[in-house]
PDB file of C-alpha atoms in Angstrom:
ATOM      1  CA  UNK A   1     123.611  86.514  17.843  1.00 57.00           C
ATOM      2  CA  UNK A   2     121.825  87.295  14.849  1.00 68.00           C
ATOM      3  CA  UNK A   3     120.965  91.034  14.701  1.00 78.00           C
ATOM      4  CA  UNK A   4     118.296  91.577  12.062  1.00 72.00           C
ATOM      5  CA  UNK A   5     117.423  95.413  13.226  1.00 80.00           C
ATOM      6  CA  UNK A   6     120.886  96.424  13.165  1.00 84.00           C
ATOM      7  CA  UNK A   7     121.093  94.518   9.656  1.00 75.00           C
ATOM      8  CA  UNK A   8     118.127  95.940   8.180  1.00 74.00           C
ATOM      9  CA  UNK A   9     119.431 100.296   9.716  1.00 84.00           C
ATOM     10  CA  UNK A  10     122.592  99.249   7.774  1.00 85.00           C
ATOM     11  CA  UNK A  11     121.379  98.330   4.894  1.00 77.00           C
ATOM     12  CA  UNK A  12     118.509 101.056   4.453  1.00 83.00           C
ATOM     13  CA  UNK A  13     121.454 103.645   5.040  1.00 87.00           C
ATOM     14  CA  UNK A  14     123.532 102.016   1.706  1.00 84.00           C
ATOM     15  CA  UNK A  15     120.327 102.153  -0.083  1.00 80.00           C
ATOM     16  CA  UNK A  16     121.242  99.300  -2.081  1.00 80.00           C
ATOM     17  CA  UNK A  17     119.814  95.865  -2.504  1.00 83.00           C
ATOM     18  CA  UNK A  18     121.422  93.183  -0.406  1.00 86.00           C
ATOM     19  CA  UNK A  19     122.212  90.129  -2.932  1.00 90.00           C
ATOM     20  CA  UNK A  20     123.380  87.250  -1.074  1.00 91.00           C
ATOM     21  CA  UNK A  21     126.225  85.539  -2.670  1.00 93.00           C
ATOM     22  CA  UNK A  22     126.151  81.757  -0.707  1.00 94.00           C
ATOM     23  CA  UNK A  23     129.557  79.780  -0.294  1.00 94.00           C
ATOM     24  CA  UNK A  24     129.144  75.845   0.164  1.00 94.00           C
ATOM     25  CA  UNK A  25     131.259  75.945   3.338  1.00 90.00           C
ATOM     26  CA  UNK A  26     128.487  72.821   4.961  1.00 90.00           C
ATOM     27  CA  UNK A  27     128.934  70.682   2.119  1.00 92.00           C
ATOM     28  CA  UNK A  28     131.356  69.706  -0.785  1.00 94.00           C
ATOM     29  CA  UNK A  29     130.501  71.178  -4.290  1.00 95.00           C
ATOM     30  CA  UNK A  30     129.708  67.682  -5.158  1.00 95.00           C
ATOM     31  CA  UNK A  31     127.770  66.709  -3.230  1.00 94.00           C
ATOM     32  CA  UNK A  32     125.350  69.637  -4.023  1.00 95.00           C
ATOM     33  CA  UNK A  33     125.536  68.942  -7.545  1.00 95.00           C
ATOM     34  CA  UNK A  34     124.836  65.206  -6.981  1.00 95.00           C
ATOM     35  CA  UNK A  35     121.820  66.231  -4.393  1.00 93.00           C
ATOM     36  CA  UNK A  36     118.215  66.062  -5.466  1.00 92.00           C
ATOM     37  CA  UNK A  37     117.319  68.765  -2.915  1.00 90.00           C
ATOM     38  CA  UNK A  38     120.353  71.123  -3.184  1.00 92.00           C
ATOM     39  CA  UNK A  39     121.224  72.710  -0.192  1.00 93.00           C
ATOM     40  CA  UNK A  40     121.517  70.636   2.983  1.00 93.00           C
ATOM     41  CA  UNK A  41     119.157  71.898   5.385  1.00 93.00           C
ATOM     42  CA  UNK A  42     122.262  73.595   8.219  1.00 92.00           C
ATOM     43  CA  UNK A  43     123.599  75.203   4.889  1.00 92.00           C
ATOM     44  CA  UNK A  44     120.081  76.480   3.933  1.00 93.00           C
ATOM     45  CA  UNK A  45     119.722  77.786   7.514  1.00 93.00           C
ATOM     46  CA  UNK A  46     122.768  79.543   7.682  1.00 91.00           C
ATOM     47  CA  UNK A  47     123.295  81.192   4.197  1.00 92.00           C
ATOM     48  CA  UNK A  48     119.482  81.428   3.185  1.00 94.00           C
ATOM     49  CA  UNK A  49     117.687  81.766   5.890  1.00 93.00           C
ATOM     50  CA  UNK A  50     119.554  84.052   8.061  1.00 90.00           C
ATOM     51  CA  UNK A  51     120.863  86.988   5.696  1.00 88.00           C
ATOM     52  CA  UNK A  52     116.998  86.876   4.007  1.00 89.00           C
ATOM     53  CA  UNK A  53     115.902  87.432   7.902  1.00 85.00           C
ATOM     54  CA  UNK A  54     118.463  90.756   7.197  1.00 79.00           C
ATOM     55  CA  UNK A  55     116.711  91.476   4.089  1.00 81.00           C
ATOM     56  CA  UNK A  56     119.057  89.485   1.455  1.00 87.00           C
ATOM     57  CA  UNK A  57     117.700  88.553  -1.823  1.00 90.00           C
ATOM     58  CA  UNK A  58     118.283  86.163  -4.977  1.00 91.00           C
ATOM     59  CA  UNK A  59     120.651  83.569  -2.870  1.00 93.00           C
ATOM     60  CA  UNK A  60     123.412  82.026  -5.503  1.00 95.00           C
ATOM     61  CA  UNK A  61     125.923  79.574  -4.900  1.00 96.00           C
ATOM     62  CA  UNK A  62     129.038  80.995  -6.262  1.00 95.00           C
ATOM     63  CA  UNK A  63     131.494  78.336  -4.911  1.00 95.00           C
ATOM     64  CA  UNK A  64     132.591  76.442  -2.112  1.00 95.00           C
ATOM     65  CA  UNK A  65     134.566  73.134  -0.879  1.00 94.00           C
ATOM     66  CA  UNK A  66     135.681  71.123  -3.406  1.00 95.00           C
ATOM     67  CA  UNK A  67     135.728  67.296  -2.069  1.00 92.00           C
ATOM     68  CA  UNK A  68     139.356  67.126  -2.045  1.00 90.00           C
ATOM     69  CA  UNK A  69     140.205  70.430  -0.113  1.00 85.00           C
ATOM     70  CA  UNK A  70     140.191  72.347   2.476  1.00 87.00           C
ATOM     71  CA  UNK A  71     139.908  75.943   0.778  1.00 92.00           C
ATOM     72  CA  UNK A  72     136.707  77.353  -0.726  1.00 93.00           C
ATOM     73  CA  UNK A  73     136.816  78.046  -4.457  1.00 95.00           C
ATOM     74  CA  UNK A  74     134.829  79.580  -6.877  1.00 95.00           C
ATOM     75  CA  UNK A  75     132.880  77.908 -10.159  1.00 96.00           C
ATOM     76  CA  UNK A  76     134.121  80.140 -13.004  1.00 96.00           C
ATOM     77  CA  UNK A  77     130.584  79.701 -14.670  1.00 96.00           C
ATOM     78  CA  UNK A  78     128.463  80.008 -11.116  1.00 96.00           C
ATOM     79  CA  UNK A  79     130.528  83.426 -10.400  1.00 95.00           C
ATOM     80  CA  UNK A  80     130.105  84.564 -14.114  1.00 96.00           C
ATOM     81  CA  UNK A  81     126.698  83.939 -13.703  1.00 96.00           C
ATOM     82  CA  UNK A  82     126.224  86.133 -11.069  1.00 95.00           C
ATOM     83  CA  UNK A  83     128.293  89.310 -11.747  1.00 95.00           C
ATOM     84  CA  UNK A  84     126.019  88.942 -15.212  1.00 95.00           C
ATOM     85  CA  UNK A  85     122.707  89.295 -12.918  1.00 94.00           C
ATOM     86  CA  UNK A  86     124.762  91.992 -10.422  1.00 93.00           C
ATOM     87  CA  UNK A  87     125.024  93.735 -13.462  1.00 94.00           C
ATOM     88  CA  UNK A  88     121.944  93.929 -14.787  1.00 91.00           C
ATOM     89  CA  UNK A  89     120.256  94.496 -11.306  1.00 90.00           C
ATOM     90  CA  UNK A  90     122.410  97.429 -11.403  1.00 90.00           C
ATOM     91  CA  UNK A  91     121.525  98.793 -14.590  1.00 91.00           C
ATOM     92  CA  UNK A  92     117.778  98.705 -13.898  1.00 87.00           C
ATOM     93  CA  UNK A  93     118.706 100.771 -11.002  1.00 86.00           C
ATOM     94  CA  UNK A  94     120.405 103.496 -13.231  1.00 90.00           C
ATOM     95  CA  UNK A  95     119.287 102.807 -16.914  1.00 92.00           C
ATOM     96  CA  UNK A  96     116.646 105.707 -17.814  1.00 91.00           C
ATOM     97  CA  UNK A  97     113.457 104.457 -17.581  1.00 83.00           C
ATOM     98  CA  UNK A  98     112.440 104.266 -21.554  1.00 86.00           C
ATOM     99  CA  UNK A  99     115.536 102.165 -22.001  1.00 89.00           C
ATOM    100  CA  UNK A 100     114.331  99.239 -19.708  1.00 86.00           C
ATOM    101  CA  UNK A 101     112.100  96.414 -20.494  1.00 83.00           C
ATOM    102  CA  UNK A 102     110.224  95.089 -17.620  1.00 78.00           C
ATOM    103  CA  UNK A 103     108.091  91.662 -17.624  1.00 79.00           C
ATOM    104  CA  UNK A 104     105.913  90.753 -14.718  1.00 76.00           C
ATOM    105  CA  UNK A 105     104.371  87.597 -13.954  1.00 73.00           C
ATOM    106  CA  UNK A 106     101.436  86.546 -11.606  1.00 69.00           C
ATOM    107  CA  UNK A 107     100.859  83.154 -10.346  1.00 66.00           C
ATOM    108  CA  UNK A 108      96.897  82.557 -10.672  1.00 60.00           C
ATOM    109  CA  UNK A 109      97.140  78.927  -9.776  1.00 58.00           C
ATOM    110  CA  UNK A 110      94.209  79.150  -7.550  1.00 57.00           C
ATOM    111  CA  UNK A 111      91.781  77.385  -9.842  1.00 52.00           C
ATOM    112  CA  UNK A 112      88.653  77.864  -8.165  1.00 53.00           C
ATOM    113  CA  UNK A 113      89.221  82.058  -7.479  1.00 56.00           C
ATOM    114  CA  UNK A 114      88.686  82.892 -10.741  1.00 54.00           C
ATOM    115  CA  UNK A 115      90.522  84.886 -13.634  1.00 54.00           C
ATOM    116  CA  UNK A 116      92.968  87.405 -14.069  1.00 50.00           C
ATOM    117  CA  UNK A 117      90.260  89.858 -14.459  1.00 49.00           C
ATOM    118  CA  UNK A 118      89.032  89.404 -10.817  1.00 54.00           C
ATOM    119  CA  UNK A 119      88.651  92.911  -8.518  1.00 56.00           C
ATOM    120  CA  UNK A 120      92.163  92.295  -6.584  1.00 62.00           C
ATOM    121  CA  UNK A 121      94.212  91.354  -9.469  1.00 64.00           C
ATOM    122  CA  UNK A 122      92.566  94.375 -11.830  1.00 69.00           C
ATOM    123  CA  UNK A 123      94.058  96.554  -8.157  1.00 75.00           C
ATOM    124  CA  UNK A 124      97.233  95.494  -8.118  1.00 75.00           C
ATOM    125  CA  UNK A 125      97.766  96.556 -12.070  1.00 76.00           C
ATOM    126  CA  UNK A 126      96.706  99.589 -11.367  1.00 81.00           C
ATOM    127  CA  UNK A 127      98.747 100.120  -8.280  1.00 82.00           C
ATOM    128  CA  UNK A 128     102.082  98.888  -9.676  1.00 78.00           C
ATOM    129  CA  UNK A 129     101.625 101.095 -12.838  1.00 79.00           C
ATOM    130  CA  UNK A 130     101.234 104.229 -10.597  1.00 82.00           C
ATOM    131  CA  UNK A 131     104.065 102.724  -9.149  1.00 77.00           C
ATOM    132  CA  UNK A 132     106.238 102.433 -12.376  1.00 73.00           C
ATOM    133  CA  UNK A 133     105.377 106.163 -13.094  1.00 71.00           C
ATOM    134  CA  UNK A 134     102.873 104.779 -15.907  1.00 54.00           C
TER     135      UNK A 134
END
């Protein structure tokens, strides 16, 4: 049984973000390489769905069954890949703050809402400025 409040107590205690490293143990490396949708949808379920109910983030597939095996391994670029991201997550957590460089981007795709400049969007500037400490 999935325990998402025990998860979530856990987690808040490490005070660290919960990155969610996903093994293809539901299908073979090749077939999710060959698929147009990418994960099957009991792999989805079980290593995306679930740990983001516990509060994981940023799902990557590091490895998994290769079609002619039964043990996991890893893709040497897929796991690269990821300790690269670890590490800069990390360093935005500990980097002083006029060494980082931070983009943001909003989706306005609502057509008929208006621009940029509308009330809301003007708010939420604001807000995550004050937030930032600008």
């Amino acid at each position: 049984m999935n325990d998402s409040g025990a998860a979530a107590e856990f987690l808040t205690g490490l005070n660290r973000p919960y990155r969610s490293a996903v093994s293809l143990d539901m299908q073979t490396i090749e077939s999710w390489r060959e698929s147009q949708t990418g994960l099957n949808p009991v792999q989805a379920g079980m290593q995306i769905a679930i740990p983001e109910i516990d509060g994981a983030t940023e799902p990557f597939v590091y490895g998994g069954l290769p079609v002619r095996g039964v043990e996991p391994v890893a893709l040497e670029d897929r796991a690269e890949r990821f300790a690269c991201r670890l590490r800069r997550w990390n360093r935005l957590r500990t980097a002083p703050r006029d060494q980082l460089k931070l983009a943001l981007v909003v989706s306005a795709f609502l057509l008929t809402k208006g621009t940029l400049a509308r009330q809301p969007t003007s708010m939420f500037f604001r807000a995550f400025g004050r937030r930032l400490g600008n």
